[in-house]
Tab-separated table of C-alpha atoms in Angstrom:
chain	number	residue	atom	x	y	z
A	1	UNK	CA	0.000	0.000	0.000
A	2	UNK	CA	1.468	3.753	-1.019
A	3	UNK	CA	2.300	6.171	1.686
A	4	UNK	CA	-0.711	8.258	0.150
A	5	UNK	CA	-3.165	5.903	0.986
A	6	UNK	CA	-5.275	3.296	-0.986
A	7	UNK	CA	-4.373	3.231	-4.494
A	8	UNK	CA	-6.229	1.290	-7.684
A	9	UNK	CA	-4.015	-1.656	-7.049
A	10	UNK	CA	-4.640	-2.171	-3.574
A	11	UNK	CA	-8.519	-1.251	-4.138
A	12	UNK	CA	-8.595	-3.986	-6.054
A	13	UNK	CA	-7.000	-6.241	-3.630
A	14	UNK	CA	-9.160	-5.449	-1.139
A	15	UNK	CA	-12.070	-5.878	-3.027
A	16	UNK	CA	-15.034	-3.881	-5.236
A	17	UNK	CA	-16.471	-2.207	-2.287
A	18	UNK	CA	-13.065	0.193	-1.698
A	19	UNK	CA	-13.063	0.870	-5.342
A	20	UNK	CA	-16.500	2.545	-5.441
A	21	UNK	CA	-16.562	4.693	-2.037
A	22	UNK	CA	-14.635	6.994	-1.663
A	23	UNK	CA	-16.952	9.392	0.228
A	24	UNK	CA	-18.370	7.090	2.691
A	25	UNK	CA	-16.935	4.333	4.718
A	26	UNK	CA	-17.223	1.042	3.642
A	27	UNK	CA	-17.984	-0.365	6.538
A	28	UNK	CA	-21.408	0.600	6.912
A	29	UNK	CA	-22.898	0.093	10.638
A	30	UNK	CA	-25.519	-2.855	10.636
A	31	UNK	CA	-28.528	-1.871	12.890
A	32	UNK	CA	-31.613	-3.807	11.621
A	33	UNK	CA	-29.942	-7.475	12.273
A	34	UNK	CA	-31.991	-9.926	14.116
A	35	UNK	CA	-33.976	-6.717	15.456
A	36	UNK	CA	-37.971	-7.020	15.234
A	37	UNK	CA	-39.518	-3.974	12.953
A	38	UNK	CA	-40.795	-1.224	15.266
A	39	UNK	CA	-43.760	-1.105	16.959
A	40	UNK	CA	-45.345	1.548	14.303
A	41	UNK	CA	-43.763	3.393	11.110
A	42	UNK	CA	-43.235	3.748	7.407
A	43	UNK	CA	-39.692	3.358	5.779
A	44	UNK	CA	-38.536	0.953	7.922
A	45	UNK	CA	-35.227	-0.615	6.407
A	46	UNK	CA	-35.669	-4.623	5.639
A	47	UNK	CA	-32.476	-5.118	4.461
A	48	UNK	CA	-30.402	-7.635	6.550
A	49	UNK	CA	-30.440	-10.808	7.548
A	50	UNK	CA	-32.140	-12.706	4.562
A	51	UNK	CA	-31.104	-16.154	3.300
A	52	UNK	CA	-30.152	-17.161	-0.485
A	53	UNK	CA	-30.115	-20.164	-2.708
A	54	UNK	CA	-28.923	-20.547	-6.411
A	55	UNK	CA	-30.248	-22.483	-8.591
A	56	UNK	CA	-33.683	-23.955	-9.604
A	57	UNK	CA	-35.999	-25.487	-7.065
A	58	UNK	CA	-39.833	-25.994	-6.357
A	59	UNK	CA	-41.671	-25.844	-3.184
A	60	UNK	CA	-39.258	-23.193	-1.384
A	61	UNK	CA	-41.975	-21.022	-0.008
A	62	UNK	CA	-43.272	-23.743	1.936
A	63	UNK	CA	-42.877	-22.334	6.064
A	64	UNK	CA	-41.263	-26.248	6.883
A	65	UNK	CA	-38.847	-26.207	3.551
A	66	UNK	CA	-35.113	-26.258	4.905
A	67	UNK	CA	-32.836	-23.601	4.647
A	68	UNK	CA	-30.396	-24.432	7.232
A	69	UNK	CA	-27.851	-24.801	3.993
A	70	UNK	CA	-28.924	-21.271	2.561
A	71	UNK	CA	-25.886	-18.553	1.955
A	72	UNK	CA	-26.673	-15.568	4.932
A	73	UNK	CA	-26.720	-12.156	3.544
A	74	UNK	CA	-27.502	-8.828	3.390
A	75	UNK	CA	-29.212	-6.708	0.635
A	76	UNK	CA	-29.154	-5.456	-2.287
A	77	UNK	CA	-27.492	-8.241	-4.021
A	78	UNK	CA	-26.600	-9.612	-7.290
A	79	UNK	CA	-25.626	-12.774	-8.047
A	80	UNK	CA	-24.927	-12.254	-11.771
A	81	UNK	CA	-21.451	-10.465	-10.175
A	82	UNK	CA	-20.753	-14.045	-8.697
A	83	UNK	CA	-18.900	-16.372	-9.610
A	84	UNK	CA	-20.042	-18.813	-11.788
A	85	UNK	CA	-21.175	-22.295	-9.669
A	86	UNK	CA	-19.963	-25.760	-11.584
A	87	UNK	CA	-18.369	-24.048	-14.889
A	88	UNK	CA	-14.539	-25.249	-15.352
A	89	UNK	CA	-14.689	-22.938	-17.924
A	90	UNK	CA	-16.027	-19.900	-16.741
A	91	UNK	CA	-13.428	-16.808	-15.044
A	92	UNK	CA	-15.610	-15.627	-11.981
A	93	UNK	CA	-18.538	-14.359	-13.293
A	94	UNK	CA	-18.054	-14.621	-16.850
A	95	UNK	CA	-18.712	-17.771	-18.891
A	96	UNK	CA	-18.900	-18.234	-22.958
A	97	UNK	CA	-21.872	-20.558	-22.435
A	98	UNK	CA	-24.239	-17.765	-21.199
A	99	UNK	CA	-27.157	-17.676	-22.623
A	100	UNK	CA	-27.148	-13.439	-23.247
A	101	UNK	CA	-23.689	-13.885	-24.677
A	102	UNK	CA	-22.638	-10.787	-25.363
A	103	UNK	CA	-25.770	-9.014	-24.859
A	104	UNK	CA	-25.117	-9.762	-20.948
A	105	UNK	CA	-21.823	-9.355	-21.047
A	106	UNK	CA	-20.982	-12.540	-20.477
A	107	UNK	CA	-23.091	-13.192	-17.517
A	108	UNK	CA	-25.191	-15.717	-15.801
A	109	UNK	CA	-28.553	-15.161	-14.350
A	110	UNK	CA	-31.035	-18.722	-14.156
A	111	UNK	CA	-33.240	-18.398	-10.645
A	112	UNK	CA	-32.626	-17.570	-7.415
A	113	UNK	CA	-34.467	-18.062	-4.211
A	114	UNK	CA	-34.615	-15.796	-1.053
A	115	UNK	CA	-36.128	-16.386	2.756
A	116	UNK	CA	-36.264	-14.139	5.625
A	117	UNK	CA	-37.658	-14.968	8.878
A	118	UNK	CA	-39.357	-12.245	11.487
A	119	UNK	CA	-41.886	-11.616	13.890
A	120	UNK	CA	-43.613	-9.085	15.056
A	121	UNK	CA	-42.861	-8.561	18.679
A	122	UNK	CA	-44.559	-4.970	19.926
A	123	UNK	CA	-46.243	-4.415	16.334
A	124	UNK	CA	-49.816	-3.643	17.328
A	125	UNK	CA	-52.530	-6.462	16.526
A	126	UNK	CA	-54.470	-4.079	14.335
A	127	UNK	CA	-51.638	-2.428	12.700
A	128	UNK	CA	-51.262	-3.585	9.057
A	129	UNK	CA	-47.892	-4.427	7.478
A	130	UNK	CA	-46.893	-3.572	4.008
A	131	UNK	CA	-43.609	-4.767	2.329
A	132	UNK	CA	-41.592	-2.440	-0.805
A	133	UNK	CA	-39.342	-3.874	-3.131
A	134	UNK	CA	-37.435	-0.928	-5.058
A	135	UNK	CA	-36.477	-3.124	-7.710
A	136	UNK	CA	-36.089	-7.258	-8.363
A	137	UNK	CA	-34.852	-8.546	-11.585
A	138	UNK	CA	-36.626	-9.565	-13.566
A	139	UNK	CA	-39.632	-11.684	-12.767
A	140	UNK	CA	-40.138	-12.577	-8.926
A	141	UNK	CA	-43.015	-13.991	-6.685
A	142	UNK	CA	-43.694	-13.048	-3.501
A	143	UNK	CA	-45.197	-15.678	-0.464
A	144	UNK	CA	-45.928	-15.201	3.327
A	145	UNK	CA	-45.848	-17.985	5.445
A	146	UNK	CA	-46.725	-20.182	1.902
A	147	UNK	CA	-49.279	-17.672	0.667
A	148	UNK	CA	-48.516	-16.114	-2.589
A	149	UNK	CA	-48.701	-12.378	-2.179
A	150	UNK	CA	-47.721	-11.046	-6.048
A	151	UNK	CA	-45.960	-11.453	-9.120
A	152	UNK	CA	-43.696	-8.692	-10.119
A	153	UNK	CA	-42.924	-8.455	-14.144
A	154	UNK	CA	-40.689	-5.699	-14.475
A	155	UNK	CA	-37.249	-5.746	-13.322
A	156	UNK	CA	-36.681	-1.937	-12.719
A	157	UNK	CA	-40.134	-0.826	-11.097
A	158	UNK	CA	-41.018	-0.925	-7.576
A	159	UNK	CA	-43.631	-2.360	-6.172
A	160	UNK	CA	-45.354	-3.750	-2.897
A	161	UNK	CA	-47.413	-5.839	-1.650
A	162	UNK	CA	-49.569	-6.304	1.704
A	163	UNK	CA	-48.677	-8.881	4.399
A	164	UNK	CA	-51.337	-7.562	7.020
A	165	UNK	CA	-53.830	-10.656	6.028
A	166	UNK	CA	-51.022	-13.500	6.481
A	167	UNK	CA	-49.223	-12.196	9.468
A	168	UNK	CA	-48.693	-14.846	11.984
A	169	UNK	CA	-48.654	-11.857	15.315
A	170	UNK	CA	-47.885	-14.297	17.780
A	171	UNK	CA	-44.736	-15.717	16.330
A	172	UNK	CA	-42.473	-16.180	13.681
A	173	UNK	CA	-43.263	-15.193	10.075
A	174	UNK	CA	-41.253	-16.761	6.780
A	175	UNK	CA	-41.416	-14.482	3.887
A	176	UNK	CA	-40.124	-16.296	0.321
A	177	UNK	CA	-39.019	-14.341	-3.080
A	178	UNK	CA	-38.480	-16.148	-6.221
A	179	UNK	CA	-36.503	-14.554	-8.396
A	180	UNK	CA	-36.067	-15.465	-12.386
A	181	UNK	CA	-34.252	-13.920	-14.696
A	182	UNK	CA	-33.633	-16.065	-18.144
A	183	UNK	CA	-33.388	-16.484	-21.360
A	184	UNK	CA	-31.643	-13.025	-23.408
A	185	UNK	CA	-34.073	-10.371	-22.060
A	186	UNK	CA	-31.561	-7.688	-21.567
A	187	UNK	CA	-28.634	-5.837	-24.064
A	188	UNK	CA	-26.749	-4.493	-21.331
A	189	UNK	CA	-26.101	-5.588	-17.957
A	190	UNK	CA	-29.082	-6.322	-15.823
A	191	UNK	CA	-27.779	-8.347	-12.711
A	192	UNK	CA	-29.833	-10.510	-10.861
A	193	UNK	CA	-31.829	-10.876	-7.425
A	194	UNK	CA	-32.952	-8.336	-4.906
A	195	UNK	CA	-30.906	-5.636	-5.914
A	196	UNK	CA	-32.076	-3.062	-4.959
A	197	UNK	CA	-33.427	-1.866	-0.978
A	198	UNK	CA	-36.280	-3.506	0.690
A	199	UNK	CA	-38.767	-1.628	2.969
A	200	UNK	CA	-41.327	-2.421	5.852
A	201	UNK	CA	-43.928	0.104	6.552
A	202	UNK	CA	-46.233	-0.787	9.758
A	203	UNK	CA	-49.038	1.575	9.347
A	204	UNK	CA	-51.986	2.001	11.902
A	205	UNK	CA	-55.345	0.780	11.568
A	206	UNK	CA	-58.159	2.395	9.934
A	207	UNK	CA	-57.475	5.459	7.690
A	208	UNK	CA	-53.887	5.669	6.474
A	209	UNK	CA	-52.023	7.045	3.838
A	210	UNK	CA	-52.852	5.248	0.288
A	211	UNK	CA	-49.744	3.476	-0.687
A	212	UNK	CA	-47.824	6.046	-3.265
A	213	UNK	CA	-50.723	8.574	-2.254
A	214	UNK	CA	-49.127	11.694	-1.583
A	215	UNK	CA	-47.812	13.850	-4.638
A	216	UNK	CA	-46.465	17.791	-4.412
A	217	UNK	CA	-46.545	20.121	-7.749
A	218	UNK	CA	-44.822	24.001	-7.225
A	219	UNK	CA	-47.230	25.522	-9.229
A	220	UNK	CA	-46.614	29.427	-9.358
A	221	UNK	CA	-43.360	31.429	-8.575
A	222	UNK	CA	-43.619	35.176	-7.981
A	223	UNK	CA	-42.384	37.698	-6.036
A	224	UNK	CA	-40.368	35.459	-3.634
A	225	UNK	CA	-42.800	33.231	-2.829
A	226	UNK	CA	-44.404	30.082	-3.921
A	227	UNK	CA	-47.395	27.684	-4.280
A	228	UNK	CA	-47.390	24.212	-4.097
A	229	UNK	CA	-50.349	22.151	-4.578
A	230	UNK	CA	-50.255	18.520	-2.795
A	231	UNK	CA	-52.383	16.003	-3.660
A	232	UNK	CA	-53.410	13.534	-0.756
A	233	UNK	CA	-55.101	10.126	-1.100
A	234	UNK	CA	-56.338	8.394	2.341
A	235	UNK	CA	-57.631	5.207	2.448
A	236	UNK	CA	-60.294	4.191	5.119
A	237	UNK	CA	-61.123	7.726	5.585
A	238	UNK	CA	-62.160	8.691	9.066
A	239	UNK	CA	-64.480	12.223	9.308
A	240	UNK	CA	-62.739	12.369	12.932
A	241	UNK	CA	-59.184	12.517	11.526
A	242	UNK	CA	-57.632	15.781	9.549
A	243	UNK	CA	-54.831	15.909	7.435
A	244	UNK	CA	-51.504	18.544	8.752
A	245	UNK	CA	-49.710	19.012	5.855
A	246	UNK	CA	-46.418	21.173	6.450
A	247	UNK	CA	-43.665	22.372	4.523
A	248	UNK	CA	-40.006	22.696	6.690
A	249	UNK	CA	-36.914	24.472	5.353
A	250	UNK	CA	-33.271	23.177	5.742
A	251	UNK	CA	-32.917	23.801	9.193
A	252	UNK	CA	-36.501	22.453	10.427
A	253	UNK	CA	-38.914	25.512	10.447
A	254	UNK	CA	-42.205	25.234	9.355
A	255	UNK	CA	-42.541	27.452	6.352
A	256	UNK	CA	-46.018	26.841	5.033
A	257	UNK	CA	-49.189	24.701	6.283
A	258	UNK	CA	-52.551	23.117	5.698
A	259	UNK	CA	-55.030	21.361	7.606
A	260	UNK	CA	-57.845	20.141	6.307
A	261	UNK	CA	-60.529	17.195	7.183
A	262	UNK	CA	-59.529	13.767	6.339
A	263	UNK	CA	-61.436	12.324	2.966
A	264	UNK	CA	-60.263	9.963	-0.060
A	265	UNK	CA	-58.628	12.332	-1.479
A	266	UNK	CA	-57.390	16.038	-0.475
A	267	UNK	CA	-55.888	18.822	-2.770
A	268	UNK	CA	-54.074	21.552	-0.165
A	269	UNK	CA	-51.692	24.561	-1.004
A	270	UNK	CA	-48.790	25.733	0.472
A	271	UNK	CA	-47.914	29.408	0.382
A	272	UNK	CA	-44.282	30.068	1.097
A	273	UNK	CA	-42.757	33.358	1.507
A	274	UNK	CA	-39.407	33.906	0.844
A	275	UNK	CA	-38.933	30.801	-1.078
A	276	UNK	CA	-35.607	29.171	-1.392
A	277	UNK	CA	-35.461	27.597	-4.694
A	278	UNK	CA	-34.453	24.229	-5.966
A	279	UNK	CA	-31.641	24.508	-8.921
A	280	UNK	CA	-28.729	22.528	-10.193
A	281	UNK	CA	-26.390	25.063	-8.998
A	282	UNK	CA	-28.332	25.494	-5.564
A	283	UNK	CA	-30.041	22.235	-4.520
A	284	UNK	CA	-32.060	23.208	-1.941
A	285	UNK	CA	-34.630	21.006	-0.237
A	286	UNK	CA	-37.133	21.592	1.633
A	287	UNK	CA	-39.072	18.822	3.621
A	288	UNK	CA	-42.648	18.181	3.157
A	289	UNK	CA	-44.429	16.339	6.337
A	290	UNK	CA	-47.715	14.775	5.923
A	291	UNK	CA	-49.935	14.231	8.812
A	292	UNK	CA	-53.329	12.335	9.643
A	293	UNK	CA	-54.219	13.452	12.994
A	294	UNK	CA	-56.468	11.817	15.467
A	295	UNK	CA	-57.584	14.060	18.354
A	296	UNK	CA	-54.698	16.542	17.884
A	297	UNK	CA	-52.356	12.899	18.002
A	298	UNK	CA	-50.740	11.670	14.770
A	299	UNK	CA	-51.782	8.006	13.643
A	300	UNK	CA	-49.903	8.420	10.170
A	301	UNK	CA	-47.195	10.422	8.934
A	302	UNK	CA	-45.087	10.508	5.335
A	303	UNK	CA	-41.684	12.563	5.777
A	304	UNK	CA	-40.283	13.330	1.722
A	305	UNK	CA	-37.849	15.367	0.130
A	306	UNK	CA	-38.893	18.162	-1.954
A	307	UNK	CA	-37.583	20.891	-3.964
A	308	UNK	CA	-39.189	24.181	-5.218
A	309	UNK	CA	-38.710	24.562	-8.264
A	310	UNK	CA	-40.577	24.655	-11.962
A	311	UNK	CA	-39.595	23.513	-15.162
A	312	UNK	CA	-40.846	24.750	-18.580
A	313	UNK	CA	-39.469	24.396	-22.387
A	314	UNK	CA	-40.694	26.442	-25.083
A	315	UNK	CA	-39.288	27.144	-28.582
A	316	UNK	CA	-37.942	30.250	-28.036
A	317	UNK	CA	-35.785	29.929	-25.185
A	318	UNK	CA	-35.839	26.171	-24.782
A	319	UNK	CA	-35.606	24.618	-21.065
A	320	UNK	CA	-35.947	27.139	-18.046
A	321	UNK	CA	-36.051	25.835	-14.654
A	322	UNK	CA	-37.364	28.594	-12.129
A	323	UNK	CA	-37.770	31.170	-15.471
A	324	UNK	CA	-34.183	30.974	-16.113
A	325	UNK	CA	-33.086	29.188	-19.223
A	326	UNK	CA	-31.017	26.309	-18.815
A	327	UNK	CA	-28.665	24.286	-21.220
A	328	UNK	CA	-28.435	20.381	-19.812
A	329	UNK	CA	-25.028	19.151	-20.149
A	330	UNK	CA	-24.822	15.374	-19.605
A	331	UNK	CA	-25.444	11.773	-21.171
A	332	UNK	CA	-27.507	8.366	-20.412
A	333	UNK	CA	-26.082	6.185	-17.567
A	334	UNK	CA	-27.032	2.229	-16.960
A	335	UNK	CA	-28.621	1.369	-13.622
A	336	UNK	CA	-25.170	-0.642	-12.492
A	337	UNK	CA	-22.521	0.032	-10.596
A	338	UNK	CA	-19.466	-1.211	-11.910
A	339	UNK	CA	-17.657	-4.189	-9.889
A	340	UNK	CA	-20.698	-3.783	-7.451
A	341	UNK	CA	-22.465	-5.055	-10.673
A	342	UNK	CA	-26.459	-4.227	-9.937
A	343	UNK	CA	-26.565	-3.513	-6.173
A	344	UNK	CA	-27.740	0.098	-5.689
A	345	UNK	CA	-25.465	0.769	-2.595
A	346	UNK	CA	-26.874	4.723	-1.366
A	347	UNK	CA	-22.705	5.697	-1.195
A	348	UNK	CA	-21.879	3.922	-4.718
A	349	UNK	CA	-25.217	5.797	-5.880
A	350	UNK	CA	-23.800	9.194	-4.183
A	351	UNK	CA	-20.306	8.893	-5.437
A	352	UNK	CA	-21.105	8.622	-9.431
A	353	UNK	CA	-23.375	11.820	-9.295
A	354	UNK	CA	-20.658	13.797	-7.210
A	355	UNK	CA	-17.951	12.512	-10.220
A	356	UNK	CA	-20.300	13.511	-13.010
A	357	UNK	CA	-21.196	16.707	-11.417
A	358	UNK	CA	-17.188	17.843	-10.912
A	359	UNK	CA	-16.969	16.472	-14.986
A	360	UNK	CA	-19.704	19.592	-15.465
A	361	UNK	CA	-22.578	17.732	-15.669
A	362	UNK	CA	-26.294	18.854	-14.870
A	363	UNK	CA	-28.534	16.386	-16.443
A	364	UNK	CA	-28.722	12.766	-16.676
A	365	UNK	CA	-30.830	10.297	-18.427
A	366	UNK	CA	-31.848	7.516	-17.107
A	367	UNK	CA	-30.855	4.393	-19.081
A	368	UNK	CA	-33.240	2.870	-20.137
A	369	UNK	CA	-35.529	2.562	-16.798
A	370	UNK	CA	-36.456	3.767	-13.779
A	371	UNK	CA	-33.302	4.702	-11.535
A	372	UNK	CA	-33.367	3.383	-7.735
A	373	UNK	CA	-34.722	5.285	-5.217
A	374	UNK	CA	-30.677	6.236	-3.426
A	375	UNK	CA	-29.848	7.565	-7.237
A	376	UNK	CA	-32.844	9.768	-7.264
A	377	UNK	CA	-31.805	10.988	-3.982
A	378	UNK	CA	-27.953	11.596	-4.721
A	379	UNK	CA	-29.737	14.108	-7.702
A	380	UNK	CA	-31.897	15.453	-5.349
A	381	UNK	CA	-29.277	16.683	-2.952
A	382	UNK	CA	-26.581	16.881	-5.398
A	383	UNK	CA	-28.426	19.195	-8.296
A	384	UNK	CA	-28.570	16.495	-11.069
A	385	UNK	CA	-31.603	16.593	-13.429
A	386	UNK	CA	-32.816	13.488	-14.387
A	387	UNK	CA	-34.550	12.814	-17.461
């Protein structure tokens, strides 16, 4: 190792990981091992602790199938950046029998099987449970406790599913994932598995935030000041409950807020003075908190990102964000990271938008799906445009 510090040489020695993060450690604290979700809230990391088998196999999501054999491990992970089980001829990952060929790169992907047991220790009875997958590839199927939840299609979308129905509340829970990716459905690199972050939200019972319910437009800029119009779907609605909708700045004041009573669906608006706006040059975000109230107590509550900011094109001055006009400078990137291959690791995510942005660029697109929800937030806080 150099006197400077880690070079490419010894990255590589000491594996992917110290390649691709620079700007975080490595060694990222584990917190969520062998730890029971809490007793109630949304965006609950489900990452660790899950158990993995290659290869092709029936019955798996049976509760009493074995997986005392199963590989431990944490996610996201790909197992296309494996190497390559019972091939003489294959060099880690790669192979020449693959059956994307070049398309793939030279890759394997075939089926893959994943477990994870929990329980629900301190979850309220009532409460109901909702699992998020931010992206599987390519075709999966979801079980609980040998119930089949969903199947998933598309390898880049998230999606979720409800485990409130099949929740064992008095002991342990098995939850089985199928993944399959085959034949040549890709021409680039796709990896394979959970690759992508996995999320628990334990939601109270009754009304609740629909899942993906809550949307924010900023839809007029003048003067210093801004409107935002946020959209709010509740399901179950209760006439007792109202919705608190409020808008924080970077340091945690409450700039702007709404309260209105709780129905299936709510449209609000947010007046902010003084508005700090959202640019690539300024990325500024502001936090919008949604609310549904019980007797002055919350019983839900969404926490998101957002920036002020508005974004028009027209043909005589082209693309404007905020009324001034603005040239993108940028290209298309693929969804993988490198040696990482697939996994969408927050820091790996991070550290390619703070190289691209130093290189002068302001826009990306997104090649040829949707990005991961740790990319999206790198351009969020970074000032990246993402088309």
């Amino acid at each position: 190792m150099s006197a400077r510090g880690l070079d490419r040489r010894d990255a590589l020695a000491l594996g992917a990981g110290a390649v691709l993060l620079p700007y975080a450690s490595a060694a990222v604290a584990r917190t969520e091992a062998g730890s029971a979700p809490a007793a109630t809230g949304r965006d609950q990391p489900f990452n660790d602790g899950w158990l993995f088998h290659r290869g092709l196999a029936d019955g798996l999501e049976a509760v009493s199938a074995s997986d005392s054999g199963w590989r431990r491990i944490d996610l996201p992970h790909d197992w296309s950046i494996e190497d390559v089980p019972g091939d003489e001829k294959a060099i880690g990952p790669f192979t020449e029998t693959a059956v994307g060929n070049t398309a793939t790169g030279f890759t394997v992907g075939g089926e893959g099987w994943y477990r994870k047991h929990f329980n629900l220790a301190g979850v309220p009875r009532d409460a109901g449970v909702e699992i998020e997958f931010d992206g599987v590839y390519c075709e999966c199927d979801v079980w609980l406790n040998g119930v089949h939840l969903v199947t998933h299609h598309h390898g880049y979308a998230p999606f979720a599913a409800d485990l409130t129905p099949h929740l064992v509340r008095d002991g342990g829970n098995v939850l089985a994932v199928r993944v399959r990716n085959l034949g040549r459905n890709s021409r680039w690199y796709s990896g394979s598995g959970i690759y992508r972050e996995v999320r628990l939200h334990v939601m109270p019972a009754g009304a609740r935030f629909a899942r993906w319910g809550i949307g924010a437009w900023t839809r007029r800029i003048a003067g210093g000041a801004a409107e935002v119009e946020v959209t709010t779907r509740i399901d179950d609605a209760d006439p007792t409950a109202q919705l608190v909708s409020r808008l924080r700045d970077a340091q945690g004041r409450v700039v702007a807020t709404a309260t209105s009573p709780a129905s299936g669906e709510i449209k609000q608006v947010l007046a902010v003075r003084g508005a700090h706006l959202w640019s690539p040059t300024d990325p500024y975000l502001h936090t919008l908190e949604s609310e549904l109230q019980r007797g002055g107590k919350a019983v839900d509550r969404v926490v998101q990102p957002y920036g002020l900011r508005i974004v028009t094109i027209d043909p005589q001055r082209g693309l404007a964000i905020n009324g001034e006009r603005t040239v993108l400078r940028g290209g298309c990137i693929h969804h993988d990271n490198g040696l990482l291959g697939a996994c969408a690791y927050p820091q790996a995510d991070e550290r390619r938008i703070r190289l691209l942005k130093a290189r002068g660029f302001n826009a990306i697109r997104s090649s040829h799906n949707p990005a991961s929800r740790s990319l999206r937030s790198a351009c969020d806080r970074l000032g990246m445009l993402m088309i």
